């Protein structure tokens, strides 16, 4: 079971590395792309575990309506928002502005 979880986490990391700067995706979109629809929380756990690996842009993953639900797992209370804003993503009240326009769907983008 442990190997399966580790492989899933690695697959999540590989997808997250492909999210372009200035774009965002959701936990559920990643789970669906990996054939694990309904496993959005598992994607979140993978991203929490990724924090020591700075090359994984976990800040680009938000919930299904564009809320920064994972922000408490970043060093500093505004770190997730600050990283997104450095890439040109506007955030207001912990929500990505123009989420639909900025949404990157791996199932469509990684054909």
PDB file of C-alpha atoms in Angstrom:
ATOM      1  CA  UNK A   1       0.000   0.000   0.000  1.00  0.00           C
ATOM      2  CA  UNK A   2       2.821   2.401   0.828  1.00  0.00           C
ATOM      3  CA  UNK A   3       4.307   2.048  -2.679  1.00  0.00           C
ATOM      4  CA  UNK A   4       0.949   2.836  -4.248  1.00  0.00           C
ATOM      5  CA  UNK A   5       0.643   6.030  -2.186  1.00  0.00           C
ATOM      6  CA  UNK A   6       4.219   7.077  -2.961  1.00  0.00           C
ATOM      7  CA  UNK A   7       3.640   6.495  -6.683  1.00  0.00           C
ATOM      8  CA  UNK A   8       0.423   8.530  -6.544  1.00  0.00           C
ATOM      9  CA  UNK A   9       2.254  11.366  -4.793  1.00  0.00           C
ATOM     10  CA  UNK A  10       5.024  11.274  -7.407  1.00  0.00           C
ATOM     11  CA  UNK A  11       2.419  11.366 -10.190  1.00  0.00           C
ATOM     12  CA  UNK A  12       0.788  14.383  -8.541  1.00  0.00           C
ATOM     13  CA  UNK A  13       4.164  16.146  -8.387  1.00  0.00           C
ATOM     14  CA  UNK A  14       4.831  15.472 -12.063  1.00  0.00           C
ATOM     15  CA  UNK A  15       1.478  17.032 -13.049  1.00  0.00           C
ATOM     16  CA  UNK A  16       1.914  20.031 -10.746  1.00  0.00           C
ATOM     17  CA  UNK A  17       5.349  20.740 -12.239  1.00  0.00           C
ATOM     18  CA  UNK A  18       3.623  21.172 -15.626  1.00  0.00           C
ATOM     19  CA  UNK A  19       1.192  23.903 -14.530  1.00  0.00           C
ATOM     20  CA  UNK A  20       2.344  27.037 -16.356  1.00  0.00           C
ATOM     21  CA  UNK A  21       3.221  30.198 -14.450  1.00  0.00           C
ATOM     22  CA  UNK A  22       0.209  32.454 -14.133  1.00  0.00           C
ATOM     23  CA  UNK A  23      -2.250  29.544 -14.293  1.00  0.00           C
ATOM     24  CA  UNK A  24      -3.987  27.477 -11.618  1.00  0.00           C
ATOM     25  CA  UNK A  25      -5.673  24.116 -11.383  1.00  0.00           C
ATOM     26  CA  UNK A  26      -7.669  22.255  -8.765  1.00  0.00           C
ATOM     27  CA  UNK A  27      -7.031  19.242  -6.580  1.00  0.00           C
ATOM     28  CA  UNK A  28      -9.962  17.473  -8.257  1.00  0.00           C
ATOM     29  CA  UNK A  29      -8.721  18.184 -11.781  1.00  0.00           C
ATOM     30  CA  UNK A  30      -5.397  16.577 -10.943  1.00  0.00           C
ATOM     31  CA  UNK A  31      -7.100  13.581  -9.337  1.00  0.00           C
ATOM     32  CA  UNK A  32      -9.347  13.101 -12.377  1.00  0.00           C
ATOM     33  CA  UNK A  33      -6.404  13.344 -14.751  1.00  0.00           C
ATOM     34  CA  UNK A  34      -4.599  10.648 -12.763  1.00  0.00           C
ATOM     35  CA  UNK A  35      -7.610   8.348 -12.976  1.00  0.00           C
ATOM     36  CA  UNK A  36      -8.500   8.816  -9.321  1.00  0.00           C
ATOM     37  CA  UNK A  37     -11.655  10.892  -9.561  1.00  0.00           C
ATOM     38  CA  UNK A  38     -12.915  11.618  -6.067  1.00  0.00           C
ATOM     39  CA  UNK A  39      -9.394  11.695  -4.609  1.00  0.00           C
ATOM     40  CA  UNK A  40      -8.947  15.460  -4.404  1.00  0.00           C
ATOM     41  CA  UNK A  41      -8.017  15.221  -0.718  1.00  0.00           C
ATOM     42  CA  UNK A  42      -5.281  12.736  -1.524  1.00  0.00           C
ATOM     43  CA  UNK A  43      -3.864  15.281  -3.999  1.00  0.00           C
ATOM     44  CA  UNK A  44      -3.932  17.828  -1.175  1.00  0.00           C
ATOM     45  CA  UNK A  45      -2.060  15.444   1.117  1.00  0.00           C
ATOM     46  CA  UNK A  46       0.537  14.914  -1.593  1.00  0.00           C
ATOM     47  CA  UNK A  47       1.033  18.663  -1.883  1.00  0.00           C
ATOM     48  CA  UNK A  48       1.372  19.053   1.879  1.00  0.00           C
ATOM     49  CA  UNK A  49       4.058  16.369   1.773  1.00  0.00           C
ATOM     50  CA  UNK A  50       5.783  18.220  -1.101  1.00  0.00           C
ATOM     51  CA  UNK A  51       6.642  21.290   0.968  1.00  0.00           C
ATOM     52  CA  UNK A  52      10.296  20.286   1.442  1.00  0.00           C
ATOM     53  CA  UNK A  53      10.620  20.066  -2.369  1.00  0.00           C
ATOM     54  CA  UNK A  54      10.733  23.680  -3.514  1.00  0.00           C
ATOM     55  CA  UNK A  55      10.572  22.825  -7.228  1.00  0.00           C
ATOM     56  CA  UNK A  56       6.949  21.736  -6.930  1.00  0.00           C
ATOM     57  CA  UNK A  57       4.714  24.791  -7.474  1.00  0.00           C
ATOM     58  CA  UNK A  58       1.995  23.686  -5.051  1.00  0.00           C
ATOM     59  CA  UNK A  59       0.800  27.297  -4.807  1.00  0.00           C
ATOM     60  CA  UNK A  60      -0.815  26.873  -8.245  1.00  0.00           C
ATOM     61  CA  UNK A  61      -3.310  24.309  -6.925  1.00  0.00           C
ATOM     62  CA  UNK A  62      -6.538  25.609  -5.409  1.00  0.00           C
ATOM     63  CA  UNK A  63      -9.977  24.195  -4.705  1.00  0.00           C
ATOM     64  CA  UNK A  64     -12.694  23.706  -7.331  1.00  0.00           C
ATOM     65  CA  UNK A  65     -13.953  27.294  -7.062  1.00  0.00           C
ATOM     66  CA  UNK A  66     -10.544  28.967  -6.914  1.00  0.00           C
ATOM     67  CA  UNK A  67     -10.157  29.366  -3.147  1.00  0.00           C
ATOM     68  CA  UNK A  68      -6.680  29.193  -1.593  1.00  0.00           C
ATOM     69  CA  UNK A  69      -7.662  26.378   0.741  1.00  0.00           C
ATOM     70  CA  UNK A  70      -4.101  25.115   1.165  1.00  0.00           C
ATOM     71  CA  UNK A  71      -2.585  28.429   2.215  1.00  0.00           C
ATOM     72  CA  UNK A  72      -2.086  27.386   5.851  1.00  0.00           C
ATOM     73  CA  UNK A  73       0.484  24.823   4.714  1.00  0.00           C
ATOM     74  CA  UNK A  74       2.845  27.453   3.317  1.00  0.00           C
ATOM     75  CA  UNK A  75       5.462  29.224   5.381  1.00  0.00           C
ATOM     76  CA  UNK A  76       3.863  32.560   6.235  1.00  0.00           C
ATOM     77  CA  UNK A  77       0.163  33.283   6.177  1.00  0.00           C
ATOM     78  CA  UNK A  78       0.208  35.008   2.769  1.00  0.00           C
ATOM     79  CA  UNK A  79       2.947  33.028   1.027  1.00  0.00           C
ATOM     80  CA  UNK A  80       0.598  31.193  -1.343  1.00  0.00           C
ATOM     81  CA  UNK A  81      -1.107  34.411  -2.417  1.00  0.00           C
ATOM     82  CA  UNK A  82       2.205  36.231  -2.762  1.00  0.00           C
ATOM     83  CA  UNK A  83       3.617  33.509  -5.034  1.00  0.00           C
ATOM     84  CA  UNK A  84       0.522  33.571  -7.226  1.00  0.00           C
ATOM     85  CA  UNK A  85       0.594  37.367  -7.441  1.00  0.00           C
ATOM     86  CA  UNK A  86       4.283  37.285  -8.422  1.00  0.00           C
ATOM     87  CA  UNK A  87       3.129  35.245 -11.422  1.00  0.00           C
ATOM     88  CA  UNK A  88       0.389  37.720 -12.316  1.00  0.00           C
ATOM     89  CA  UNK A  89      -2.547  35.887 -10.703  1.00  0.00           C
ATOM     90  CA  UNK A  90      -4.800  38.312  -8.876  1.00  0.00           C
ATOM     91  CA  UNK A  91      -6.237  37.101  -5.559  1.00  0.00           C
ATOM     92  CA  UNK A  92      -8.992  38.789  -3.567  1.00  0.00           C
ATOM     93  CA  UNK A  93     -10.323  37.485  -0.251  1.00  0.00           C
ATOM     94  CA  UNK A  94      -8.394  34.220  -0.688  1.00  0.00           C
ATOM     95  CA  UNK A  95      -9.950  33.550  -4.104  1.00  0.00           C
ATOM     96  CA  UNK A  96      -8.364  33.617  -7.558  1.00  0.00           C
ATOM     97  CA  UNK A  97      -9.874  36.406  -9.652  1.00  0.00           C
ATOM     98  CA  UNK A  98     -10.873  35.199 -13.147  1.00  0.00           C
ATOM     99  CA  UNK A  99     -10.495  31.598 -12.022  1.00  0.00           C
ATOM    100  CA  UNK A 100     -12.337  30.234 -15.077  1.00  0.00           C
ATOM    101  CA  UNK A 101      -9.995  32.112 -17.410  1.00  0.00           C
ATOM    102  CA  UNK A 102      -6.826  31.044 -15.558  1.00  0.00           C
ATOM    103  CA  UNK A 103      -7.891  27.440 -14.946  1.00  0.00           C
ATOM    104  CA  UNK A 104      -5.505  24.864 -16.388  1.00  0.00           C
ATOM    105  CA  UNK A 105      -7.168  21.488 -16.913  1.00  0.00           C
ATOM    106  CA  UNK A 106      -4.558  18.727 -17.200  1.00  0.00           C
ATOM    107  CA  UNK A 107      -7.093  16.425 -18.890  1.00  0.00           C
ATOM    108  CA  UNK A 108      -7.323  18.907 -21.776  1.00  0.00           C
ATOM    109  CA  UNK A 109      -3.843  20.389 -21.720  1.00  0.00           C
ATOM    110  CA  UNK A 110      -1.887  17.130 -21.454  1.00  0.00           C
ATOM    111  CA  UNK A 111      -3.461  15.143 -24.282  1.00  0.00           C
TER     112      UNK A 111
END
